[in-house]
Coordinates of C-alpha atoms in Angstrom, one line a residue:
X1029 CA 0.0 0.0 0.0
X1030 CA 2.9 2.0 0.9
X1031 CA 4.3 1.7 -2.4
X1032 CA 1.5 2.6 -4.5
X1033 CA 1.7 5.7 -2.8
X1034 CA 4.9 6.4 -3.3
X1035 CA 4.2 5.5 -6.7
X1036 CA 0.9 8.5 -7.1
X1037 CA 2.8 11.1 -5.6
X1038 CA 5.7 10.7 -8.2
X1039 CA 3.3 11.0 -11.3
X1040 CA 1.6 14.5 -10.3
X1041 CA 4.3 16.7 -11.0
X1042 CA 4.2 14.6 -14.6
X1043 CA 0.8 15.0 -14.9
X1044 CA 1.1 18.7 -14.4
X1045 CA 3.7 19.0 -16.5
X1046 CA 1.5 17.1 -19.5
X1047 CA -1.1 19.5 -18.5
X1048 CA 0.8 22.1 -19.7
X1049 CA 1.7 23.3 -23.0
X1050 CA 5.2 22.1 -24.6
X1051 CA 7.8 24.8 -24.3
X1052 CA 9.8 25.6 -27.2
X1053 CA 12.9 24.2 -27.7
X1054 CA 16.0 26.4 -26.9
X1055 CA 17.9 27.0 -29.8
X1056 CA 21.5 25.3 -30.1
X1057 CA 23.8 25.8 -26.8
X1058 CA 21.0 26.0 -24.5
X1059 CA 20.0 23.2 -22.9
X1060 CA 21.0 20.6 -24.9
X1061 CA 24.7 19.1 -25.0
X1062 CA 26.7 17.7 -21.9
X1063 CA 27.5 21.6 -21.1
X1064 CA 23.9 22.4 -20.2
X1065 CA 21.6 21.6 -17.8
X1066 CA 19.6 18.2 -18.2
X1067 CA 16.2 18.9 -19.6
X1068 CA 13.3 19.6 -17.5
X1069 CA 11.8 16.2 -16.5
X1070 CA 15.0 14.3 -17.2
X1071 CA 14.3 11.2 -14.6
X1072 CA 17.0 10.4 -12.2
X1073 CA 16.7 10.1 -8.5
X1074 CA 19.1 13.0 -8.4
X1075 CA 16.5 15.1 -10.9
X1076 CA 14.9 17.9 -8.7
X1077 CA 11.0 19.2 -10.4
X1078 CA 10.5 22.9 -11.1
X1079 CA 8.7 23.4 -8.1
X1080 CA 11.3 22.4 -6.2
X1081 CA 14.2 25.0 -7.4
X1082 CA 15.1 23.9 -11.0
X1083 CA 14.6 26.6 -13.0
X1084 CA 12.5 27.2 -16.0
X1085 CA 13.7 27.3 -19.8
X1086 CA 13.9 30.5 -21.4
X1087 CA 11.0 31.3 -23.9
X1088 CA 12.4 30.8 -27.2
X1089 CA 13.6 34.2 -28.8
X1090 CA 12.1 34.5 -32.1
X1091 CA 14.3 34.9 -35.1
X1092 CA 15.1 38.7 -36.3
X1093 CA 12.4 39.0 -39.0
X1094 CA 14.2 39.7 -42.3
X1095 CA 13.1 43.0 -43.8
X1096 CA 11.1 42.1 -47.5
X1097 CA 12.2 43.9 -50.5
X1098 CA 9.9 46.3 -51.2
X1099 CA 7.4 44.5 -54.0
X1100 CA 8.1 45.9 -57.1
X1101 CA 4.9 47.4 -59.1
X1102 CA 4.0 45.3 -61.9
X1103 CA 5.4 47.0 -65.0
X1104 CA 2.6 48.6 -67.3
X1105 CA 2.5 46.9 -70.6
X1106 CA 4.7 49.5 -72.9
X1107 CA 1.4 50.9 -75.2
X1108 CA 2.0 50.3 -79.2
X1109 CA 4.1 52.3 -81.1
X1110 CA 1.5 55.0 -82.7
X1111 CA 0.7 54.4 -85.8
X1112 CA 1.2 57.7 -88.2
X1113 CA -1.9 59.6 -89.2
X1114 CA -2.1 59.8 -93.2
X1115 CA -1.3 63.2 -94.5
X1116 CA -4.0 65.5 -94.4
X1117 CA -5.5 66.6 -97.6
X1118 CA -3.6 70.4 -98.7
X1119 CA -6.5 72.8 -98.1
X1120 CA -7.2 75.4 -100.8
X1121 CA -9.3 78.8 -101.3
X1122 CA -12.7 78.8 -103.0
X1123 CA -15.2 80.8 -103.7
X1124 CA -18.5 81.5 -105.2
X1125 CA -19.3 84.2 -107.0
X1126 CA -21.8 86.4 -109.0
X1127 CA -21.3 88.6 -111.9
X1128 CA -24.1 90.4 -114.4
X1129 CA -24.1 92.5 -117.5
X1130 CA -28.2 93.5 -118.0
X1131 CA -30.1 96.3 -119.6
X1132 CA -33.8 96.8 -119.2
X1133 CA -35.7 99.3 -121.0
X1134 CA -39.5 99.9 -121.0
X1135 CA -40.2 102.3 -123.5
X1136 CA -43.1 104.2 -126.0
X1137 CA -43.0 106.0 -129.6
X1138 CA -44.8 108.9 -130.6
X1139 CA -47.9 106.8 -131.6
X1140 CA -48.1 105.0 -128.1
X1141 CA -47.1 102.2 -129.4
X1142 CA -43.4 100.3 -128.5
X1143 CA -40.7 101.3 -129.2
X1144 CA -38.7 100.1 -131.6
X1145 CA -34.5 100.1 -133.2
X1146 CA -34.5 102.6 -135.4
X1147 CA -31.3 101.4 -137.1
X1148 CA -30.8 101.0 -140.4
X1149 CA -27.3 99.6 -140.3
X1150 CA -25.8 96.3 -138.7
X1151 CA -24.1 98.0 -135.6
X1152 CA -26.1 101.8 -134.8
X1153 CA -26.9 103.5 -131.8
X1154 CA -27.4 101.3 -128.5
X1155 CA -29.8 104.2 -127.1
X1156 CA -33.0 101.9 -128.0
X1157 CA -31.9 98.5 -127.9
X1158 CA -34.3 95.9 -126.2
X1159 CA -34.1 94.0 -123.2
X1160 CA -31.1 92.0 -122.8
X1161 CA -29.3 90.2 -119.2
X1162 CA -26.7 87.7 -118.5
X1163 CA -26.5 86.3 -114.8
X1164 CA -22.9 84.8 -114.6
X1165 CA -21.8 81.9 -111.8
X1166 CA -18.5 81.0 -111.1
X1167 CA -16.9 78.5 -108.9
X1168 CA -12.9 80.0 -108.2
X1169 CA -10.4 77.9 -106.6
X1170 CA -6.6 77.8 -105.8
X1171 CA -5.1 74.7 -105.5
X1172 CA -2.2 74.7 -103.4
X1173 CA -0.8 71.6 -104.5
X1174 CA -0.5 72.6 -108.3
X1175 CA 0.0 76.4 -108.0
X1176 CA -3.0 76.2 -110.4
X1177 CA -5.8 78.3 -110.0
X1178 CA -9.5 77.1 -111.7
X1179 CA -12.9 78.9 -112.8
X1180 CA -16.0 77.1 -113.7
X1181 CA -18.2 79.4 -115.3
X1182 CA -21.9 79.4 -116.3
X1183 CA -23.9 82.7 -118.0
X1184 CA -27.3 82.4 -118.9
X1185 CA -28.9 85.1 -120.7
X1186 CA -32.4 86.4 -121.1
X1187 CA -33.8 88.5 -124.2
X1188 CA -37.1 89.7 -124.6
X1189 CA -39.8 89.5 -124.4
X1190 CA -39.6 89.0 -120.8
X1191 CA -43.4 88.1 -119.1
X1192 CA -44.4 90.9 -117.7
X1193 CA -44.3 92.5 -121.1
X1194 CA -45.8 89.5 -122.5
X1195 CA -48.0 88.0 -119.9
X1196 CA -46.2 84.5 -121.5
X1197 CA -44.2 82.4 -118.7
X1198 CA -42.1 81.9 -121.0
X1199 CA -38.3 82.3 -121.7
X1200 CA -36.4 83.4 -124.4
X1201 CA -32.8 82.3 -123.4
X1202 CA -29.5 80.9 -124.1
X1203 CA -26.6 79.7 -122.3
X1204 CA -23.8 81.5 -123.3
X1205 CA -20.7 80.3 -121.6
X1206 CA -20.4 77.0 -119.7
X1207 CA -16.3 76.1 -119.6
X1208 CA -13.6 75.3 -117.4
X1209 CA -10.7 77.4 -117.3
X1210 CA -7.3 76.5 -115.6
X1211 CA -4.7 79.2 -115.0
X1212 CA -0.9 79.2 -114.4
X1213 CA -0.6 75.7 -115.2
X1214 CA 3.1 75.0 -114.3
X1215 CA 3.9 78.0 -115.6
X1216 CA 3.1 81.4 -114.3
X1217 CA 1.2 83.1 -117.5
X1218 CA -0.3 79.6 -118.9
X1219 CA -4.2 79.0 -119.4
X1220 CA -6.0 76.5 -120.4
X1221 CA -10.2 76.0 -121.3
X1222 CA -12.5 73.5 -122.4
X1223 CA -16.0 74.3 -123.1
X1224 CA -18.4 76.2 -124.6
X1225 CA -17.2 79.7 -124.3
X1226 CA -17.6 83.5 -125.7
X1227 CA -14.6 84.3 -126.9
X1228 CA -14.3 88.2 -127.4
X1229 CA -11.6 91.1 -127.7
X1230 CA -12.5 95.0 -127.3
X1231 CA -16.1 96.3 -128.2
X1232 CA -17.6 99.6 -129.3
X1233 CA -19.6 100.5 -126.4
X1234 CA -21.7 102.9 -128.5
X1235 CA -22.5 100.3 -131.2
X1236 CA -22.3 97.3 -128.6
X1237 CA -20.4 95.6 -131.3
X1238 CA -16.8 93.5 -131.3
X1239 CA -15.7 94.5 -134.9
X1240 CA -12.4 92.0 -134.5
X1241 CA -12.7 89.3 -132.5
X1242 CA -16.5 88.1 -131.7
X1243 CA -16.6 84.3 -131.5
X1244 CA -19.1 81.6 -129.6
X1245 CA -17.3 78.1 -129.6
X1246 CA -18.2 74.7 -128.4
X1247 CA -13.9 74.1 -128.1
X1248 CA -11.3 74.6 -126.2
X1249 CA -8.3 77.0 -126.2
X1250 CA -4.6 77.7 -124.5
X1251 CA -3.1 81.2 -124.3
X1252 CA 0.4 82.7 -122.6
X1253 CA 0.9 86.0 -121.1
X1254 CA 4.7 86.6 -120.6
X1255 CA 5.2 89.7 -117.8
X1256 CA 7.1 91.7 -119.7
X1257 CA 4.0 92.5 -122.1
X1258 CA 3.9 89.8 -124.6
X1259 CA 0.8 87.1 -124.8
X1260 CA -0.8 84.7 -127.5
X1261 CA -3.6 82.4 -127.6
X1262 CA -5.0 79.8 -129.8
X1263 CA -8.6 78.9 -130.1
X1264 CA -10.2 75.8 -132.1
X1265 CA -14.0 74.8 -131.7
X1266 CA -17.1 74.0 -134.3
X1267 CA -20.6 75.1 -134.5
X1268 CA -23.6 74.0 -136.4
X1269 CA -26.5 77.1 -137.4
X1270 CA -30.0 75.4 -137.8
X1271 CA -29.8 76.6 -141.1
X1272 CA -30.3 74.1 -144.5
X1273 CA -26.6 75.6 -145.4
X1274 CA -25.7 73.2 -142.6
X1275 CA -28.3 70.8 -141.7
X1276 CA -31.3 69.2 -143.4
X1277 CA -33.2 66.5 -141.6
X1278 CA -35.9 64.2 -144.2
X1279 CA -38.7 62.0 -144.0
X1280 CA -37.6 58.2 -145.2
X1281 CA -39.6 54.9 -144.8
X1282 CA -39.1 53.3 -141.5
X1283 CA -36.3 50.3 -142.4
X1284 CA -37.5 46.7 -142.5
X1285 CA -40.7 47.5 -143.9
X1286 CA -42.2 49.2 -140.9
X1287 CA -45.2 51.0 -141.0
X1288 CA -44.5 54.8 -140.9
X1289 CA -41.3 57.2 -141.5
X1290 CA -38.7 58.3 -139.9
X1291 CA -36.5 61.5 -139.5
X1292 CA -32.8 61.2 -140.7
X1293 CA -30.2 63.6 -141.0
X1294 CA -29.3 63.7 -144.5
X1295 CA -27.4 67.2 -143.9
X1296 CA -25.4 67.2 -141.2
X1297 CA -22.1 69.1 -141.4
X1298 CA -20.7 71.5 -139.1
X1299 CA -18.6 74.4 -138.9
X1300 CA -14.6 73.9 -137.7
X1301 CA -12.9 77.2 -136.7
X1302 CA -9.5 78.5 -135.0
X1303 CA -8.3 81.5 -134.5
X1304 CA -5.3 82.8 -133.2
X1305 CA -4.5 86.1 -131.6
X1306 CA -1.2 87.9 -130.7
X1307 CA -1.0 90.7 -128.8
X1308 CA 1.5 93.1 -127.3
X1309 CA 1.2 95.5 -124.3
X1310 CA 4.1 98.6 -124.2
X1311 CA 3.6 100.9 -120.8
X1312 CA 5.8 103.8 -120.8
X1313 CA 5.7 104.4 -117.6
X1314 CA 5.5 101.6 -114.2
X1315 CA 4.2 98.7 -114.8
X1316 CA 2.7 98.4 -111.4
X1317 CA 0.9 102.1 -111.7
X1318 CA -1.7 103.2 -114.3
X1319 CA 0.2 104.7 -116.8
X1320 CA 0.4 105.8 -120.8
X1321 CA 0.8 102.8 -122.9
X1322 CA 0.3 101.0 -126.4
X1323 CA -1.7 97.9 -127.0
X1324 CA -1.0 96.0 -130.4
X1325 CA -2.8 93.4 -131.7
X1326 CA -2.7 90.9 -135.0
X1327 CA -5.7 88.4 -135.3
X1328 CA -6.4 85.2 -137.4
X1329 CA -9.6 83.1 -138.1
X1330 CA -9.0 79.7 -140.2
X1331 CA -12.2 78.1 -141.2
X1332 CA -13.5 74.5 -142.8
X1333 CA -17.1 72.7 -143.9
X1334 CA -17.2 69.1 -145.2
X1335 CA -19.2 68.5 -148.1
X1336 CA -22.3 66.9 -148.5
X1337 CA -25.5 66.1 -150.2
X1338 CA -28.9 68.3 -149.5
X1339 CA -32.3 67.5 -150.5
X1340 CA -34.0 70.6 -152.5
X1341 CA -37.4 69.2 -152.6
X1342 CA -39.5 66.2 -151.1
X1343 CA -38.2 63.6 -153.6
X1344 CA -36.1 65.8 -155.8
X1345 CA -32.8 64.1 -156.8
X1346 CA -30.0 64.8 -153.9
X1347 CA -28.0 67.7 -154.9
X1348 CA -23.9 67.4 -154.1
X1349 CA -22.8 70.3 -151.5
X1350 CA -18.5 70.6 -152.0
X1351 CA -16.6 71.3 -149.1
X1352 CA -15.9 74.4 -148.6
X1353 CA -13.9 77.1 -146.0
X1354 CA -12.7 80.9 -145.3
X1355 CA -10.3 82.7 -143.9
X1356 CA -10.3 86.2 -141.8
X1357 CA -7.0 88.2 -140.9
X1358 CA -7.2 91.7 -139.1
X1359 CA -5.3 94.2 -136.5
X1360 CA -6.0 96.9 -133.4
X1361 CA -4.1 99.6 -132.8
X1362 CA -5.0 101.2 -129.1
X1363 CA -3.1 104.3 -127.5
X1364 CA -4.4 104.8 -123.6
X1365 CA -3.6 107.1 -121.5
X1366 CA -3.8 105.1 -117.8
X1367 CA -6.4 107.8 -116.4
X1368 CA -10.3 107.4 -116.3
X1369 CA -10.8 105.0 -119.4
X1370 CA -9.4 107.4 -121.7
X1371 CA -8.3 105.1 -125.0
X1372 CA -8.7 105.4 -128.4
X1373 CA -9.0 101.7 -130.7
X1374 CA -8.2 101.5 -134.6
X1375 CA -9.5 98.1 -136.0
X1376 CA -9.3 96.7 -139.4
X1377 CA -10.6 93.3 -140.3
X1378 CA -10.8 91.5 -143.8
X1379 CA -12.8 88.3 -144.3
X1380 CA -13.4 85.7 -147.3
X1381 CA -15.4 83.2 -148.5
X1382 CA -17.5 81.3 -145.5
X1383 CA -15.5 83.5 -142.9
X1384 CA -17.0 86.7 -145.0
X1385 CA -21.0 85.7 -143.9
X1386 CA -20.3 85.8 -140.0
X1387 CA -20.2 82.8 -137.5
X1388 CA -24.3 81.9 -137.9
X1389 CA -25.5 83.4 -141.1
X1390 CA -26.8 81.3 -143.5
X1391 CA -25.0 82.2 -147.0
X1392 CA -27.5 83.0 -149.0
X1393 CA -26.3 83.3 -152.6
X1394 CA -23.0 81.2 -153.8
X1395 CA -20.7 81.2 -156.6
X1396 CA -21.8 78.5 -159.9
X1397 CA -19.9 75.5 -157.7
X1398 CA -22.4 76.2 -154.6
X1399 CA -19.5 77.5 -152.6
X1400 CA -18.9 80.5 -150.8
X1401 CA -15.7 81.5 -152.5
X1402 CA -15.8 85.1 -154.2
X1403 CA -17.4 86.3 -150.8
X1404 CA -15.5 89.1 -148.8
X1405 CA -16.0 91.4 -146.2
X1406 CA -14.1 94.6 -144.9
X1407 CA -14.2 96.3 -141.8
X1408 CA -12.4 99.2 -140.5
X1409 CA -13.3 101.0 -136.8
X1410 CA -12.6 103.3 -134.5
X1411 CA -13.7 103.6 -130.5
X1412 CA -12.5 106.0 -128.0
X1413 CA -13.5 107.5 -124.7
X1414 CA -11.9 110.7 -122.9
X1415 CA -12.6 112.7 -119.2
X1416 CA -11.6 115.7 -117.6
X1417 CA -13.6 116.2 -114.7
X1418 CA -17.2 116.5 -115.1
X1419 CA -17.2 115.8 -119.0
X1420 CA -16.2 113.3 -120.8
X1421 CA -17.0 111.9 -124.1
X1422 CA -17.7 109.0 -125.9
X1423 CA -17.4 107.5 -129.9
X1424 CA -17.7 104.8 -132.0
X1425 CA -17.6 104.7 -136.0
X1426 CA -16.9 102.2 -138.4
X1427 CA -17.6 101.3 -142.7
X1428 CA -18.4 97.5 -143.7
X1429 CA -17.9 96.5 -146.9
X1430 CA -19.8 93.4 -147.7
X1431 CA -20.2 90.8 -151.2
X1432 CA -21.5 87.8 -151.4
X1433 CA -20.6 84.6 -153.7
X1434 CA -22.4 85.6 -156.5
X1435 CA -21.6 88.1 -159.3
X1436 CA -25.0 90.3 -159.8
X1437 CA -25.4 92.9 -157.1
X1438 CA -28.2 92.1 -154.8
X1439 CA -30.1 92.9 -151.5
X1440 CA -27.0 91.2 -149.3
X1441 CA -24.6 93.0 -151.0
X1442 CA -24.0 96.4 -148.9
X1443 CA -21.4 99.2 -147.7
X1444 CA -22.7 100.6 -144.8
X1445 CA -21.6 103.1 -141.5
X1446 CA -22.3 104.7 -138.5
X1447 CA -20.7 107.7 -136.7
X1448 CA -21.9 108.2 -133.1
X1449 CA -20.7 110.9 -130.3
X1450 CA -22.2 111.1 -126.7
X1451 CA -20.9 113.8 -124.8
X1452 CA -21.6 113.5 -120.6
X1453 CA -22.0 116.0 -118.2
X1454 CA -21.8 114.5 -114.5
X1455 CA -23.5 117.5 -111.9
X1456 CA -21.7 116.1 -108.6
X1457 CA -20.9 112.1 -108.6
X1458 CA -24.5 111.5 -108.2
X1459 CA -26.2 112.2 -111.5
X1460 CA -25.0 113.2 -115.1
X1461 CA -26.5 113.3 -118.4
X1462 CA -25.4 111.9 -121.9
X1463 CA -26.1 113.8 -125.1
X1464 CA -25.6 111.6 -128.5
X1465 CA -25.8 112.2 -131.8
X1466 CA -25.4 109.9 -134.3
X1467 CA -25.1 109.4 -138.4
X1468 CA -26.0 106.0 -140.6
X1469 CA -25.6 105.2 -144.2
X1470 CA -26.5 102.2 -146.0
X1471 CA -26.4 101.0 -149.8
X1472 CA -27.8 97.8 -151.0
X1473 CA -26.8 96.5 -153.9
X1474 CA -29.7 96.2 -155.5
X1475 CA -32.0 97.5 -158.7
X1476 CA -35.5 98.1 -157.8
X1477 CA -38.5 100.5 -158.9
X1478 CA -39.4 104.0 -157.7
X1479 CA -42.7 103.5 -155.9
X1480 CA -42.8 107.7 -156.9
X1481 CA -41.8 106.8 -160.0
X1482 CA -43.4 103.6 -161.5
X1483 CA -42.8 104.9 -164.9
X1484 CA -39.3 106.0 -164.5
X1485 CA -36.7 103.5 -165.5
X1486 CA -35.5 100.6 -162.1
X1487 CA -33.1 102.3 -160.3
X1488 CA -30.2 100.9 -158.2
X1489 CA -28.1 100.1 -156.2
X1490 CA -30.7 102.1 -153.2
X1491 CA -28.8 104.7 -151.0
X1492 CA -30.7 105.4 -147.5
X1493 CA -29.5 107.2 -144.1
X1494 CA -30.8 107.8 -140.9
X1495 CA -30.0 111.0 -138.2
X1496 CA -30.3 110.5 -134.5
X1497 CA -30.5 112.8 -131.8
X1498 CA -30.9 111.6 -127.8
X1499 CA -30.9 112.7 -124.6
X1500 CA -30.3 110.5 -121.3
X1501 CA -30.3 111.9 -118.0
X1502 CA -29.4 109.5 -115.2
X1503 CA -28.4 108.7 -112.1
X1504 CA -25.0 106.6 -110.7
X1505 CA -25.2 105.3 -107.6
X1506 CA -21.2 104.3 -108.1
X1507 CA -19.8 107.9 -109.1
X1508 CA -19.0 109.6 -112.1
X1509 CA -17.6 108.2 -115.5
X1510 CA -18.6 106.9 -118.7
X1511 CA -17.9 103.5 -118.0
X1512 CA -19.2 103.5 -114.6
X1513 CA -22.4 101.3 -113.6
X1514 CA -25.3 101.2 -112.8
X1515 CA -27.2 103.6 -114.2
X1516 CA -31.0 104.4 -113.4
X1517 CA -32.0 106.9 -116.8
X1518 CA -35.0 108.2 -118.8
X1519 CA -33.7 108.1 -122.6
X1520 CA -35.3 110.2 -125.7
X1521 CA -34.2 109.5 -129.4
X1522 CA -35.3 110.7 -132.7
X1523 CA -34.8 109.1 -135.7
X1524 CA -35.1 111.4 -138.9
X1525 CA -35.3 109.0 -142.2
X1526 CA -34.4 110.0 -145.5
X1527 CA -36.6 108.5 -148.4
X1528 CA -34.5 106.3 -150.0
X1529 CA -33.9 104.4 -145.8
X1530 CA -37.7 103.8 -145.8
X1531 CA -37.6 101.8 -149.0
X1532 CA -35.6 99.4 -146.8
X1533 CA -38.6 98.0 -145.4
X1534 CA -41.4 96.4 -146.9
X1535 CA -44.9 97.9 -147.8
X1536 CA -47.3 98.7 -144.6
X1537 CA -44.0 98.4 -142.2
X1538 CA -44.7 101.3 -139.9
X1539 CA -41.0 102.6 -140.4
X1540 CA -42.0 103.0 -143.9
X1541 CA -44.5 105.7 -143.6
X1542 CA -42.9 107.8 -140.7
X1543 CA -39.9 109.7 -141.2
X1544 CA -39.5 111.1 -138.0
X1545 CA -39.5 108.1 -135.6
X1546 CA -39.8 109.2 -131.5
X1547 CA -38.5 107.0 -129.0
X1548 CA -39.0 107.8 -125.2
X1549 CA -38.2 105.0 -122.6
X1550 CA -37.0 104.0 -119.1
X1551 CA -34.1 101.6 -117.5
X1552 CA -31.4 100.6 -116.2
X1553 CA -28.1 99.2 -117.7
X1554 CA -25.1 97.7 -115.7
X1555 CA -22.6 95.3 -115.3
X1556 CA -20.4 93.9 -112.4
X1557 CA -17.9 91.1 -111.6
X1558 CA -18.1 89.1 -115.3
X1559 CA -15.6 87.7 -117.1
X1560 CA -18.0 87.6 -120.2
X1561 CA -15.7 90.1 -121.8
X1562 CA -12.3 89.8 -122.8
X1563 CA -9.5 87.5 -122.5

């Protein structure tokens, strides 16, 4: 019994000791080894428990936590290289713009009735011509990448009768330019156009009339204008009148036995022109200042018609039409003085065979081989314009010479003229008035019978001519000068006829029982921004 316990009271410090936790162990040269102390527990009669003076292990010391490198950011992924934008488009200047020539003129004669032109000649006093306006767009653009710069022009015109006259919605027009022009192409000075295109020099402003270069092509054309002066330019195009001269359509059987006709041209032949002018500019004085100076000018026309076959009569035998061409050479002259539009032109012009019946005239009478060869035309002209303060002055004149194909004298054949002078007066630069006076003179080749004299023996050729006297005060909203627009103005004109002028028109013509004709009217004229005129 004894022994048992002896044996209980040995096991409770064990048990406490399981009780417990487990220390840590020491680390190396701390308990362990022969050097240290036995470890707690070690049995041995000799071993002493804790409660009884052995002392406790140290709590292990924890190892010295290494610092961590700091974590390094994950690296962004590097972005693509950028990928170049494609070179943007070269910008260039445009622009839109508006330009107008017009005249508009309502107007009475000394009956009540319209008025009419009282000219008796070709090109005579503008004072009562009829209604007339052009309404020009154009596209301008400067392309930076060529140096070039372009113009896409369109003019429509308008002629009388225009509805409120007529009470007819209605219009009589035409296109009259509708080209592409191209300008400084490589080269500073070089243009280019394609289109269909007035081409036009210096006019008469009196007689409204181009008397050297006047042409309307369906072409093209290239010119050159050096700086010191010097420029030339070559035109080549082709036109077709709706005359029989040129084109005939007929009625033939429908092909394959079809029931009905059908329309063929059996005329169809058109006109092929060029022309080319030259031209020189001499300044004497700067050339970047107005200034006195010469213009000189030398001008060619070159003409050609294919043959072909024309129908006289329904189901007449076809006639043979041979080719056929002309020719016109002519000069200007012009002396300016670089101050208010004073200029004076000299023109002389000399045209043959199909170039000697203008650009849509049908030729009327031909030579035995039904050409126009033996035809010819001569022109010589004069314009000028001059202003010292409030006057100034204004004239035109000119004699045409014209034959047709055929040998006998007839109607077409004719020398005829015209001598105008309107002198301004300008009161201020608000208002002015024009004075003009003006002569014509026409014979036509011609033998015909007195009407006073039925008796008498035919007379010919018949000599006729017309006086003119007007007046036009207006007013100018732009300032003074004689080539300043617009112009708001009443107009009065008389017309005195001679006898032998009203045998020009035909019997119950009212022209041919008056001989003083009176013209009294209002309207306006101007013109603005256009590139109608000149070249």
């Amino acid at each position: 019994m004894r022994e048992l316990s002896i044996v209980a009271l040995s096991l409770l410090p064990l048990s406490s000791a399981l009780a417990q936790p487990a220390a840590e162990q020491p680390p190396a040269g701390q308990g362990g080894g022969d050097a240290g102390a036995p470890p707690s527990g070690g049995g041995g009669e000799g071993g002493a428990p804790p409660e009884q003076g052995g002392a406790p292990p140290e709590p292990a010391k924890p190892e010295p936590t290494k610092p961590e490198p700091p974590k390094e950011e994950p690296k962004k992924p590097e972005p693509p290289p950028a990928v170049p934008e494609p070179p943007k488009e070269t910008p260039h200047k445009g622009s839109f713009e508006f330009g107008s020539y017009g005249r508009v003129i309502a107007a009475v004669n000394g009956e009540g009735g319209p008025g009419r032109d009282a000219d008796i000649v070709a090109h005579g006093s503008r004072m009562d011509e009829d209604n007339y306006m052009e309404a020009e767009l154009r596209r301008e653009d400067d392309w930076d990448k060529t140096g070039i710069h372009t113009n896409v022009v369109l003019t429509l015109a308008l002629a009388s009768p225009v509805f409120h006259w007529s009470g007819e919605f209605e219009l009589n027009a035409a296109i009259r330019n509708m080209y592409l022009e191209a300008r400084d192409i490589g080269v500073k000075g070089l243009t280019a156009w394609a289109g269909s295109r007035m081409v036009r020099g210096d006019d008469i402003y009196v007689l409204d009339w181009w008397p050297l270069d006047n042409l309307n092509l369906l072409g093209a054309g290239v010119s050159y204008a050096h700086e010191v002066g010097t420029s030339g330019q070559l035109v080549v195009g082709a036109t077709q009148p709706n005359v029989p001269f040129f084109k005939q359509t007929v009625e033939r059987p429908a092909p394959l036995d079809q029931y009905g006709s059908v329309a063929i041209p059996l005329l169809d032949r058109q006109k092929l022109i060029g022309a080319l002018r030259l031209q020189h500019h001499q300044k004497f004085g700067p050339k970047d200042k107005p200034s006195p100076g010469l213009k000189a000018v030398l001008y060619g026309e070159g003409y050609a018609l294919p043959e072909g076959q024309y129908e006289p009569e329904p189901g007449a035998e076809l006639e043979q039409l041979p080719s056929d061409g002309g020719f016109t050479v002519g000069g200007q002259v012009t002396l300016y003085s670089g101050k208010r539009d004073t200029f004076v032109h000299l023109f002389a012009r000399y045209s043959g065979n199909l170039a000697a019946y203008g650009q849509f005239a049908r030729p009327g009478h031909l030579n035995l081989e039904k050409t126009t060869e033996g035809a010819r035309e001569v022109v010589v002209a004069a314009a000028g314009n001059a202003e010292i303060e409030f006057f100034g002055v204004m004239m035109g004149a000119y004699f045409r010479s014209f034959r047709d194909a055929s040998e006998p004298l007839d109607f077409e054949d004719v020398d005829e003229g015209a001598v105008v002078l309107r002198p301004t007066f300008s009161f201020g630069e608000i208002a002015g008035v024009a004075l003009e006076g003006a002569f014509e003179m026409a014979q036509r080749g011609v033998v015909y019978q007195n009407p006073l004299e039925p008796d008498a023996a035919p007379e010919g050729p018949a000599i006729g001519s017309v006086w003119r006297l007007g007046i036009a005060p207006y007013i100018s909203p732009a300032g003074r000068g004689n080539y300043v627009r617009p112009h708001i103005r009443a107009i009065y004109n008389l017309a005195i006829r001679d006898e032998g002028s009203r045998q020009f028109y035909p019997e119950d013509h009212p022209f041919r029982a008056r001989e003083l004709e009176h013209y009294f009217g209002l309207g306006a004229e101007w013109w603005f921004n256009s590139s109608s005129y000149g070249f």
